[in-house]
Amino acid sequence: DIDDAVSMRRTAGGFALGVHIADVAQFVVPGSATDGEARARGTTVYLADRRFNMIPEVLSERVCSLRGGQDRYAVSVIWDLDAQYRARGVWFGRTLIRSACEMHYEQAQALLDGARGVEGLDPAMEDALRAGVVELTRAMRALRERRRAAGALELASSEVKFAFDPRTHAVAEMAPKAGLEIHRVIEEAMVFANAAVARRIHQAFPAAALLRRHRSPTPERFERLARAVRAKGFEIDASSNAALARSLQAIAAAATAKDPELVFLAKSMATLAMQEAEYFATGDCAGTADFAHYGLAEPFYTHFTSPIRRYADIIVHRQLLAALAQESAAAEGGPAAVVEARQWVGGAAAQLNERNRQSKLAQRESTELFQSRYVAQRTLGAGESLVADGVVAEVRTNGLIVYVPRFGIRGPVHLRDKAGNINLPLSALSGNARDIDRHIDGCTDFDVDASRLSIRLPINAPVFHLGDPVLRFAVFDRVKVALRVLETRRRRPPVYLTLVSRGSTSVKDVKAYRSTLAPLDRRLHLSAASAKQRAASDPEPPLDAATVAATGGSRKPKKRPAVDYYAVLEKFGDLSLLETRCEPQSLQ
């Protein structure tokens, strides 16, 4: 379902930039059965392994879809840009287009990177396509920088991509979706078009335009993020979107190369602190100041570029076409009057907001289901767990929320149960994934604040450690976790994360970890056995006559000497100094 096509060509003194969107309104007539069903669905729902279309496939994949080399109806926005990519004018209208080439993002990125012989592309067209992609990229970089200067935020995407075995339909691989520059290029072109259409329909229908806004969050919502990044030497200024954007850019500039997960989590935490964007009717606001989109730094914004998968875009297309016809929809009567009516648009906006929320929930549930299946396929029945590097994303009253970049999984690591008992796994000290089901008894002082957690170890911790007797965790700390799915009757069993070790180490190192329990127990046992043997082999001397007369022939029990713990520690000093990260053979 290809909603959009983009064109870029040189003109006298500048460029013509075109964004061409499938003309779904040409085929989905207001008041028809197809229109009613599309409005009821509100949006296409994309799950990990399938999708549920908003409009019939014959429209979404054939008649409306802007397929390469085929004539298609479109609604276009075409700008006249100067040499610095500033708009000198804009044209809106219905068009008939023929897309020169239908490309995947990866193919377009390869052209942008200068690759030759890109798989799936006609070699005869490569040079022409490359010139267009490169020029479009230069233009969108300039537009993006202007929005960033105005306060636009670059937030993190948590989308996870799955690959399925075509024969068994099992989850073959999963990973966070890689972001390419060409994604940002097309996204910027769509933002440019959406903002231009928003201004045009508001001009025509100031009381009933369907726009989209993103309300400003309060600075207090960013306090948790501010405390977390302050521990890493950064500051967050959330007084405005421009100030927040500068703060996040500073973190990205300083940490992207050496700590990309910190940048991702900082942006994720900023996203969580914000409110959701929403549709609204312009007549329901006190003034245009309430129209602004905080995240995109646009004073007017709407959804125009995806009518195949969003009903809001179909409404916006109808409003734009009515505006271009220079007719008052209310005066015309009939279906167009319904589009313009403030009450109808307000009701449609509320219903579409609810459908979008439900769609996001379904997508999240689908992602978590297939993440669970992926882990289950590799752990259930084998008695094993996946071990991966993670980053502490949040601190909770009962443990940690850890993000695992390799799989895009974000889940809880429980360190305290509902009764308040501390359940610190032995693996947190031994670094051995085989110890995740053994807990350290006697831990105390479970102390939590907004971004830090600490646990005091018992004096008799079963694994010798020469460090601080308090384990400390903070947001952005590196940890290693074990991922498992336990047998359950639930349709979507959750993925359980268990702490394996603090810090981030390679898989080879983790396999080389060994708890000191086994060799220590063995040596202590041998030492005790030797002492008993010596006691049995050394007979006590006979009593002399004076002692027999004084005691009646019975022996006094010997008084045990006081235990010298320092002597004990000295005796077994070689054991306490065993390296935790040593070769397994040296512990046999």
Coordinates of C-alpha atoms in Angstrom, one line a residue:
D1 CA 0.0 0.0 0.0
I2 CA 2.1 2.9 -1.3
D3 CA 0.5 6.2 -0.2
D4 CA 3.1 8.6 -1.4
A5 CA 5.6 9.6 -4.1
V6 CA 8.2 12.4 -4.1
S7 CA 9.6 14.3 -7.0
M8 CA 12.5 16.8 -7.1
R9 CA 13.7 18.6 -10.2
R10 CA 15.7 21.7 -11.0
T11 CA 14.0 24.9 -12.3
A12 CA 15.2 28.4 -13.2
G13 CA 16.8 29.6 -10.0
G14 CA 15.7 26.8 -7.8
F15 CA 13.8 23.5 -7.5
A16 CA 10.3 22.1 -7.8
L17 CA 9.6 19.8 -4.9
G18 CA 6.5 17.6 -5.1
V19 CA 4.8 15.4 -2.6
H20 CA 2.1 13.3 -4.3
I21 CA -0.4 11.4 -2.2
A22 CA -2.8 8.6 -3.3
D23 CA -6.3 10.1 -4.1
V24 CA -8.3 7.7 -2.0
A25 CA -11.2 10.2 -1.7
Q26 CA -11.7 9.7 -5.5
F27 CA -12.9 6.1 -4.7
V28 CA -14.2 6.3 -1.1
V29 CA -17.4 8.3 -1.5
P30 CA -18.8 10.0 1.6
G31 CA -21.8 8.1 3.0
S32 CA -21.0 4.9 1.1
A33 CA -20.6 1.5 2.8
T34 CA -16.9 1.6 2.2
D35 CA -16.7 5.0 3.8
G36 CA -18.7 3.9 6.8
E37 CA -16.5 0.9 7.4
A38 CA -13.3 2.9 7.0
R39 CA -14.5 5.5 9.5
A40 CA -15.5 2.7 12.0
R41 CA -12.0 1.2 11.7
G42 CA -10.3 4.5 11.7
T43 CA -6.9 3.1 10.9
T44 CA -5.0 0.1 9.4
V45 CA -3.7 -2.0 12.3
Y46 CA -0.2 -3.3 11.7
L47 CA 0.8 -6.3 13.8
A48 CA 4.1 -8.2 13.8
D49 CA 3.1 -10.8 11.3
R50 CA 0.0 -9.3 9.5
R51 CA -2.1 -6.2 9.1
F52 CA -5.9 -5.4 9.1
N53 CA -6.7 -2.9 6.4
M54 CA -8.9 0.1 6.8
I55 CA -10.1 -0.1 3.2
P56 CA -10.4 -3.1 0.9
E57 CA -7.3 -4.6 -0.6
V58 CA -8.5 -3.9 -4.1
L59 CA -8.2 -0.2 -3.2
S60 CA -5.2 -0.2 -0.8
E61 CA -2.9 -2.4 -2.9
R62 CA -4.1 -1.9 -6.5
V63 CA -6.4 0.9 -7.5
C64 CA -5.1 3.6 -5.1
S65 CA -1.5 2.4 -4.5
L66 CA 1.1 4.5 -6.4
R67 CA 2.8 1.6 -8.1
G68 CA 5.8 2.2 -10.3
G69 CA 5.2 2.7 -14.0
Q70 CA 1.4 2.9 -13.7
D71 CA -0.9 5.9 -14.0
R72 CA -2.6 6.8 -10.7
Y73 CA -4.8 9.6 -9.3
A74 CA -3.1 11.7 -6.7
V75 CA -3.5 14.8 -4.6
S76 CA -0.3 16.8 -4.9
V77 CA 1.5 19.6 -3.1
I78 CA 4.2 21.2 -5.2
W79 CA 6.6 23.9 -3.9
D80 CA 8.7 26.4 -5.8
L81 CA 12.0 26.4 -3.8
D82 CA 14.9 28.8 -4.2
A83 CA 18.5 27.7 -4.2
Q84 CA 18.6 27.6 -0.4
Y85 CA 15.4 25.4 -0.4
R86 CA 13.1 28.1 0.9
A87 CA 9.6 28.1 -0.4
R88 CA 8.6 30.9 -2.7
G89 CA 5.2 29.5 -3.5
V90 CA 3.1 26.4 -3.2
W91 CA 0.4 24.7 -5.4
F92 CA -2.3 22.2 -4.3
G93 CA -4.4 20.1 -6.6
R94 CA -5.5 16.8 -8.1
T95 CA -3.0 15.2 -10.4
L96 CA -2.5 12.1 -12.6
I97 CA 1.0 10.8 -12.0
R98 CA 3.2 7.9 -13.1
S99 CA 5.8 6.9 -10.7
A100 CA 9.2 6.5 -12.4
C101 CA 10.4 3.8 -10.0
E102 CA 9.0 1.9 -7.0
M103 CA 11.9 1.5 -4.5
H104 CA 12.4 0.0 -1.1
Y105 CA 14.1 2.3 1.5
E106 CA 17.2 0.1 1.5
Q107 CA 17.5 0.6 -2.3
A108 CA 17.2 4.4 -2.0
Q109 CA 19.7 4.4 0.8
A110 CA 22.1 2.4 -1.3
L111 CA 21.8 5.1 -4.1
L112 CA 22.4 7.8 -1.5
D113 CA 25.5 6.0 -0.3
G114 CA 26.9 5.9 -3.9
A115 CA 26.5 2.2 -4.5
R116 CA 26.5 0.8 -8.0
G117 CA 24.5 -2.1 -9.4
V118 CA 21.8 -1.8 -6.7
E119 CA 19.9 -5.1 -6.5
G120 CA 16.4 -4.8 -8.0
L121 CA 16.9 -1.5 -9.9
D122 CA 17.2 -1.0 -13.6
P123 CA 20.9 -0.1 -14.2
A124 CA 19.9 2.3 -16.9
M125 CA 17.9 4.4 -14.4
E126 CA 20.4 4.4 -11.5
D127 CA 22.2 7.6 -12.4
A128 CA 19.0 9.6 -12.8
L129 CA 17.4 8.1 -9.7
R130 CA 20.6 8.8 -7.7
A131 CA 20.7 12.5 -8.7
G132 CA 17.1 12.9 -7.6
V133 CA 17.6 11.1 -4.3
V134 CA 20.8 13.1 -3.5
E135 CA 19.2 16.5 -4.3
L136 CA 16.1 15.5 -2.3
T137 CA 18.3 14.6 0.7
R138 CA 20.1 17.9 0.6
A139 CA 16.8 19.8 0.6
M140 CA 15.3 17.8 3.4
R141 CA 18.5 18.2 5.5
A142 CA 18.1 22.0 5.2
L143 CA 14.4 21.8 6.1
R144 CA 15.1 19.5 9.1
E145 CA 17.8 21.8 10.4
R146 CA 15.4 24.8 10.3
R147 CA 12.8 22.8 12.3
R148 CA 15.4 21.7 14.8
A149 CA 16.5 25.3 15.3
A150 CA 12.8 26.1 16.0
G151 CA 12.7 23.4 18.6
A152 CA 11.8 20.2 16.8
L153 CA 12.7 17.0 18.8
E154 CA 14.4 13.9 17.5
L155 CA 13.0 11.2 19.6
A156 CA 13.7 7.4 19.7
S157 CA 11.7 4.8 18.0
S158 CA 11.2 1.5 19.8
E159 CA 9.8 -0.4 16.8
V160 CA 11.0 -4.0 16.6
K161 CA 11.3 -5.9 13.4
F162 CA 10.7 -9.7 13.1
A163 CA 11.8 -12.2 10.5
F164 CA 9.8 -15.4 10.2
D165 CA 10.7 -18.9 9.0
P166 CA 8.6 -19.3 5.8
R167 CA 8.2 -23.0 6.4
T168 CA 7.4 -23.2 10.2
H169 CA 6.3 -19.6 10.7
A170 CA 8.6 -19.5 13.8
V171 CA 10.3 -16.3 14.7
A172 CA 13.7 -16.6 13.1
E173 CA 15.1 -13.3 14.2
M174 CA 14.1 -10.1 15.9
A175 CA 15.9 -6.8 16.5
P176 CA 15.1 -3.1 16.8
K177 CA 14.3 -1.6 13.4
A178 CA 17.4 0.1 12.0
G179 CA 17.0 3.8 11.2
L180 CA 18.3 4.9 7.8
E181 CA 18.9 8.5 6.7
I182 CA 16.5 8.0 3.8
H183 CA 13.7 7.3 6.4
R184 CA 14.3 10.8 7.8
V185 CA 14.4 12.3 4.3
I186 CA 10.9 11.0 3.4
E187 CA 9.6 11.8 6.9
E188 CA 10.7 15.4 6.5
A189 CA 9.0 15.7 3.1
M190 CA 5.8 14.3 4.7
V191 CA 6.0 16.8 7.6
F192 CA 6.5 19.6 5.1
A193 CA 3.4 18.6 3.2
N194 CA 1.2 18.0 6.3
A195 CA 2.1 21.4 7.7
A196 CA 1.3 23.2 4.4
V197 CA -2.1 21.4 4.0
A198 CA -2.9 22.3 7.7
R199 CA -2.5 26.0 7.0
R200 CA -4.5 25.8 3.8
I201 CA -7.6 24.0 5.3
H202 CA -7.5 26.2 8.4
Q203 CA -7.6 29.2 6.1
A204 CA -10.7 27.8 4.4
F205 CA -12.4 26.3 7.4
P206 CA -11.2 28.2 10.5
A207 CA -13.9 26.6 12.8
A208 CA -13.9 23.1 11.4
A209 CA -10.5 22.1 10.1
L210 CA -9.3 18.7 11.3
L211 CA -5.8 19.3 12.7
R212 CA -3.4 17.4 14.9
R213 CA -1.7 18.9 17.9
H214 CA 0.9 17.9 20.5
R215 CA 0.4 19.7 23.8
S216 CA 3.4 21.1 25.7
P217 CA 4.3 18.9 28.8
T218 CA 5.1 20.5 32.1
P219 CA 8.8 20.8 33.1
E220 CA 8.1 18.7 36.2
R221 CA 7.5 15.6 34.0
F222 CA 11.1 15.7 33.0
E223 CA 12.6 15.6 36.6
R224 CA 13.3 11.9 36.6
L225 CA 15.2 12.2 33.2
A226 CA 17.0 15.3 34.6
R227 CA 18.2 13.4 37.7
A228 CA 19.3 10.4 35.7
V229 CA 21.4 12.3 33.1
R230 CA 22.9 14.6 35.8
A231 CA 24.6 11.5 37.2
K232 CA 26.3 11.1 33.8
G233 CA 27.4 14.7 33.7
F234 CA 24.6 16.2 31.5
E235 CA 21.8 18.6 32.2
I236 CA 18.2 18.7 30.9
D237 CA 16.4 22.1 30.3
A238 CA 12.7 21.4 29.6
S239 CA 11.5 25.0 29.8
S240 CA 10.6 24.8 26.1
N241 CA 10.8 22.4 23.2
A242 CA 13.8 24.3 21.8
A243 CA 15.6 24.1 25.2
L244 CA 14.8 20.4 25.4
A245 CA 16.0 19.8 21.9
R246 CA 19.3 21.5 22.6
S247 CA 19.7 19.4 25.8
L248 CA 19.1 16.1 23.9
Q249 CA 21.4 17.2 21.0
A250 CA 24.2 17.9 23.5
I251 CA 23.8 14.4 25.0
A252 CA 23.7 12.8 21.5
A253 CA 26.8 14.7 20.4
A254 CA 28.8 13.7 23.5
A255 CA 27.6 10.1 23.9
T256 CA 26.5 8.6 20.6
A257 CA 29.9 7.1 19.7
K258 CA 30.7 5.6 23.1
D259 CA 27.3 5.0 24.6
P260 CA 24.5 4.9 22.1
E261 CA 22.1 3.2 24.5
L262 CA 22.3 6.2 26.8
V263 CA 21.2 8.4 24.0
F264 CA 18.4 6.1 23.1
L265 CA 17.1 5.8 26.6
A266 CA 17.4 9.5 27.3
K267 CA 15.2 10.1 24.2
S268 CA 12.8 7.4 25.3
M269 CA 12.5 8.9 28.7
A270 CA 11.8 12.2 27.1
T271 CA 9.1 10.6 25.0
L272 CA 7.4 9.0 28.0
A273 CA 7.3 12.4 29.8
M274 CA 5.2 13.9 27.0
Q275 CA 1.5 13.8 26.2
E276 CA 0.1 11.9 23.2
A277 CA -0.6 13.8 20.0
E278 CA -4.3 14.1 19.2
Y279 CA -6.7 15.2 16.5
F280 CA -9.0 18.1 17.1
A281 CA -11.5 20.5 15.4
T282 CA -10.1 24.0 15.2
G283 CA -13.4 25.5 16.4
D284 CA -13.0 23.6 19.8
C285 CA -9.9 25.7 20.7
A286 CA -9.7 29.2 22.2
G287 CA -7.1 30.3 19.7
T288 CA -4.3 29.3 17.3
A289 CA -1.8 29.1 20.1
D290 CA -3.6 25.8 21.1
F291 CA -2.9 24.3 17.6
A292 CA 0.9 23.9 17.9
H293 CA 2.7 20.6 17.6
Y294 CA 5.3 20.6 20.4
G295 CA 7.4 17.7 19.1
L296 CA 7.6 18.8 15.5
A297 CA 7.8 22.6 16.2
E298 CA 5.0 23.3 13.8
P299 CA 2.3 25.9 14.5
F300 CA -0.2 24.1 12.2
Y301 CA -0.1 20.4 11.6
T302 CA -2.4 17.7 10.3
H303 CA -2.3 14.2 8.7
F304 CA -2.6 14.3 4.9
T305 CA 0.0 11.9 3.6
S306 CA -1.5 8.4 4.4
P307 CA -5.1 8.2 3.3
I308 CA -4.8 4.5 2.5
R309 CA -4.2 3.6 6.2
R310 CA -5.7 6.6 8.2
Y311 CA -9.3 7.9 7.9
A312 CA -8.2 11.3 9.3
D313 CA -6.3 11.8 6.1
I314 CA -9.3 11.1 4.0
I315 CA -11.3 13.8 5.9
V316 CA -8.4 16.2 5.4
H317 CA -8.3 15.4 1.6
R318 CA -11.9 16.2 1.4
Q319 CA -11.5 19.5 3.2
L320 CA -8.5 20.4 1.0
L321 CA -10.4 19.7 -2.2
A322 CA -13.4 21.6 -0.9
A323 CA -11.1 24.5 -0.1
L324 CA -9.6 24.4 -3.6
A325 CA -13.0 24.4 -5.2
Q326 CA -13.4 27.8 -3.4
E327 CA -16.8 26.7 -2.1
S328 CA -18.2 26.8 1.3
A329 CA -19.0 23.2 2.2
A330 CA -21.8 24.4 4.4
A331 CA -23.4 26.3 1.6
E332 CA -23.1 23.4 -0.8
G333 CA -25.1 21.0 1.5
G334 CA -24.9 17.2 1.3
P335 CA -21.8 15.3 2.3
A336 CA -19.4 18.2 2.0
A337 CA -21.4 20.1 4.7
V338 CA -20.9 17.1 7.0
V339 CA -17.1 17.4 6.5
E340 CA -17.1 21.1 7.4
A341 CA -19.5 21.0 10.3
R342 CA -17.6 21.7 13.5
Q343 CA -19.7 19.3 15.5
W344 CA -19.1 16.4 13.1
V345 CA -15.4 17.1 12.8
G346 CA -15.1 17.3 16.6
G347 CA -16.9 13.9 17.0
A348 CA -14.8 12.3 14.3
A349 CA -11.6 13.6 16.0
A350 CA -12.5 12.0 19.3
Q351 CA -13.4 8.7 17.7
L352 CA -10.2 8.6 15.7
N353 CA -8.1 9.4 18.8
E354 CA -9.7 6.4 20.5
R355 CA -9.1 4.1 17.5
N356 CA -5.4 5.2 17.3
R357 CA -4.9 4.4 21.0
Q358 CA -6.5 0.9 20.5
S359 CA -4.3 0.3 17.5
K360 CA -1.1 1.2 19.4
L361 CA -2.1 -1.2 22.2
A362 CA -2.7 -4.0 19.7
Q363 CA 0.6 -3.4 18.1
R364 CA 2.4 -3.4 21.4
E365 CA 0.6 -6.6 22.5
S366 CA 1.6 -8.2 19.2
T367 CA 5.2 -7.2 19.6
E368 CA 5.4 -8.6 23.1
L369 CA 3.7 -11.8 22.0
F370 CA 6.3 -12.5 19.3
Q371 CA 9.2 -11.4 21.6
S372 CA 7.9 -14.0 24.1
R373 CA 7.7 -16.6 21.3
Y374 CA 11.2 -15.9 20.2
V375 CA 12.6 -16.3 23.7
A376 CA 10.4 -19.4 24.4
Q377 CA 11.7 -21.1 21.2
R378 CA 15.2 -20.8 22.5
T379 CA 14.7 -21.6 26.2
L380 CA 11.7 -23.8 27.0
G381 CA 12.5 -27.5 27.2
A382 CA 16.2 -26.8 27.2
G383 CA 16.4 -25.5 30.7
E384 CA 18.5 -22.6 29.4
S385 CA 18.2 -18.9 29.2
L386 CA 19.3 -16.2 26.8
V387 CA 22.0 -14.0 28.3
A388 CA 22.3 -10.5 26.9
D389 CA 23.6 -7.0 27.7
G390 CA 21.1 -4.6 29.1
V391 CA 20.9 -1.0 30.3
V392 CA 18.9 0.1 33.4
A393 CA 16.0 2.2 32.1
E394 CA 14.1 2.8 35.3
V395 CA 14.4 2.2 39.0
R396 CA 11.2 0.9 40.7
T397 CA 10.4 0.2 44.3
N398 CA 10.8 -3.6 43.7
G399 CA 13.7 -3.7 41.3
L400 CA 14.7 -2.4 37.9
I401 CA 13.4 -1.9 34.4
V402 CA 16.1 -3.1 32.0
Y403 CA 16.2 -2.4 28.2
V404 CA 17.9 -5.1 26.1
P405 CA 19.1 -3.4 22.9
R406 CA 19.9 -6.6 21.1
F407 CA 16.2 -7.7 21.1
G408 CA 14.4 -4.5 21.7
I409 CA 12.9 -5.9 24.9
R410 CA 12.1 -3.8 27.9
G411 CA 11.2 -5.6 31.1
P412 CA 11.3 -5.8 34.9
V413 CA 14.1 -7.3 37.0
H414 CA 12.4 -8.1 40.3
L415 CA 14.8 -7.8 43.3
R416 CA 12.1 -7.7 46.0
D417 CA 8.8 -9.7 46.2
K418 CA 5.4 -8.5 47.2
A419 CA 6.0 -9.4 50.9
G420 CA 9.1 -7.1 50.9
N421 CA 11.6 -10.0 50.9
I422 CA 14.8 -9.2 49.0
N423 CA 15.5 -11.7 46.3
L424 CA 18.9 -10.9 45.0
P425 CA 20.1 -13.8 42.7
L426 CA 23.5 -15.3 43.5
S427 CA 24.5 -14.6 39.9
A428 CA 24.7 -10.9 40.8
L429 CA 27.9 -11.8 42.6
S430 CA 29.1 -14.8 40.8
G431 CA 28.4 -13.6 37.3
N432 CA 27.3 -17.1 36.4
A433 CA 24.0 -17.5 34.6
R434 CA 23.6 -20.9 36.2
D435 CA 23.1 -19.2 39.6
I436 CA 20.1 -17.1 38.6
D437 CA 17.7 -19.4 40.6
R438 CA 19.7 -19.3 43.8
H439 CA 19.1 -16.3 46.1
I440 CA 21.4 -14.7 48.6
D441 CA 19.9 -14.8 52.1
G442 CA 20.3 -12.1 54.6
C443 CA 20.4 -9.0 52.3
T444 CA 19.2 -5.8 54.0
D445 CA 18.8 -2.1 53.5
F446 CA 16.9 -2.1 50.2
D447 CA 17.1 1.6 49.5
V448 CA 15.4 3.2 46.5
D449 CA 15.0 6.8 45.1
A450 CA 14.0 8.1 41.7
S451 CA 17.1 7.0 39.8
R452 CA 19.1 4.8 42.2
L453 CA 18.8 1.5 44.1
S454 CA 21.1 -0.2 46.6
I455 CA 21.1 -3.5 48.5
R456 CA 23.5 -4.3 51.4
L457 CA 25.0 -7.8 51.2
P458 CA 25.2 -10.1 54.2
I459 CA 28.5 -10.6 55.9
N460 CA 28.3 -14.3 55.0
A461 CA 27.6 -13.9 51.4
P462 CA 28.2 -17.3 49.7
V463 CA 30.5 -15.9 47.1
F464 CA 33.7 -14.2 48.2
H465 CA 33.8 -10.6 47.0
L466 CA 36.5 -8.0 47.8
G467 CA 34.5 -4.9 47.0
D468 CA 31.8 -2.7 48.6
P469 CA 29.3 -4.8 50.6
V470 CA 26.5 -2.6 49.1
L471 CA 25.4 -3.3 45.5
R472 CA 24.3 -0.1 43.8
F473 CA 22.3 0.4 40.6
A474 CA 21.5 3.6 38.7
V475 CA 19.6 4.5 35.6
F476 CA 21.9 4.0 32.5
D477 CA 24.1 1.5 34.3
R478 CA 25.1 -1.5 32.2
V479 CA 24.0 -4.9 33.4
K480 CA 23.8 -8.5 32.0
V481 CA 20.5 -10.3 32.2
A482 CA 19.1 -13.7 31.5
L483 CA 15.9 -13.9 29.5
R484 CA 13.4 -16.7 30.0
V485 CA 9.8 -17.7 29.4
L486 CA 8.4 -19.9 32.1
E487 CA 5.7 -22.6 31.4
T488 CA 2.3 -21.1 31.8
R489 CA -1.3 -21.4 30.6
R490 CA -1.3 -17.8 29.6
R491 CA -1.7 -17.1 25.9
R492 CA 1.1 -14.6 26.0
P493 CA 3.6 -15.7 28.7
P494 CA 5.8 -12.8 29.7
V495 CA 9.5 -12.6 29.3
Y496 CA 11.3 -12.8 32.6
L497 CA 14.5 -10.9 33.1
T498 CA 17.0 -12.0 35.9
L499 CA 20.1 -10.2 36.9
V500 CA 23.3 -12.1 35.9
S501 CA 25.9 -9.5 36.6
R502 CA 26.6 -5.8 36.9
G503 CA 28.5 -4.2 34.1
S504 CA 28.7 -5.3 30.5
T505 CA 30.9 -8.2 29.5
S506 CA 31.3 -10.3 26.4
V507 CA 29.5 -13.7 26.1
K508 CA 32.8 -15.4 26.2
D509 CA 33.6 -13.9 29.6
V510 CA 30.2 -14.8 31.0
K511 CA 30.7 -18.4 30.0
A512 CA 34.0 -18.3 31.9
Y513 CA 32.4 -17.1 35.1
R514 CA 32.3 -19.7 37.8
S515 CA 30.9 -19.4 41.3
T516 CA 33.6 -20.0 44.0
L517 CA 31.1 -22.1 45.9
A518 CA 32.0 -25.5 44.6
P519 CA 35.8 -25.4 45.0
L520 CA 35.5 -23.6 48.3
D521 CA 33.1 -26.2 49.7
R522 CA 35.3 -29.0 48.4
R523 CA 38.5 -27.6 50.0
L524 CA 36.8 -26.8 53.3
H525 CA 35.4 -30.4 53.4
L526 CA 38.8 -31.9 52.8
S527 CA 40.3 -29.6 55.5
A528 CA 37.7 -30.7 58.0
A529 CA 38.2 -34.4 57.1
S530 CA 42.0 -34.1 57.6
A531 CA 41.5 -32.5 61.0
K532 CA 39.3 -35.4 62.1
Q533 CA 41.8 -38.0 60.9
R534 CA 44.6 -36.3 62.8
A535 CA 42.5 -36.2 66.0
A536 CA 41.7 -40.0 65.7
S537 CA 45.3 -40.9 65.0
D538 CA 46.7 -38.9 68.0
P539 CA 45.9 -40.8 71.2
E540 CA 45.6 -38.8 74.4
P541 CA 48.4 -39.2 77.0
P542 CA 47.6 -41.2 80.1
L543 CA 46.7 -39.5 83.4
D544 CA 49.3 -39.3 86.1
A545 CA 48.7 -40.5 89.8
A546 CA 48.2 -36.9 91.1
T547 CA 45.6 -36.1 88.5
V548 CA 43.7 -39.4 89.2
A549 CA 43.6 -38.6 92.9
A550 CA 42.3 -35.1 92.3
T551 CA 39.7 -35.9 89.7
G552 CA 38.7 -39.4 90.6
G553 CA 40.1 -40.7 87.3
S554 CA 37.8 -38.7 85.0
R555 CA 39.1 -36.2 82.5
K556 CA 38.1 -32.5 82.5
P557 CA 36.7 -31.3 79.2
K558 CA 39.2 -29.2 77.5
K559 CA 38.3 -25.5 77.2
R560 CA 38.1 -24.5 73.5
P561 CA 40.3 -21.6 72.6
A562 CA 38.5 -18.4 71.3
V563 CA 38.1 -18.5 67.5
D564 CA 40.6 -16.2 65.8
Y565 CA 38.7 -15.2 62.7
Y566 CA 41.7 -13.4 61.4
A567 CA 43.7 -16.6 61.6
V568 CA 40.9 -18.4 59.7
L569 CA 40.9 -15.8 57.0
E570 CA 44.7 -16.0 56.8
K571 CA 44.6 -19.8 56.5
F572 CA 42.2 -19.6 53.7
G573 CA 43.5 -16.4 52.2
D574 CA 44.4 -18.2 48.9
L575 CA 40.7 -19.2 48.5
S576 CA 39.3 -15.7 49.1
L577 CA 41.7 -14.3 46.5
L578 CA 40.5 -16.5 43.7
E579 CA 39.8 -14.5 40.6
T580 CA 36.1 -14.5 39.6
R581 CA 37.0 -14.0 36.0
C582 CA 39.4 -16.9 35.6
E583 CA 39.5 -19.9 33.3
P584 CA 37.1 -22.7 34.4
Q585 CA 40.0 -25.2 34.4
S586 CA 41.8 -23.4 37.2
L587 CA 38.8 -24.0 39.5
Q588 CA 38.6 -27.7 39.0

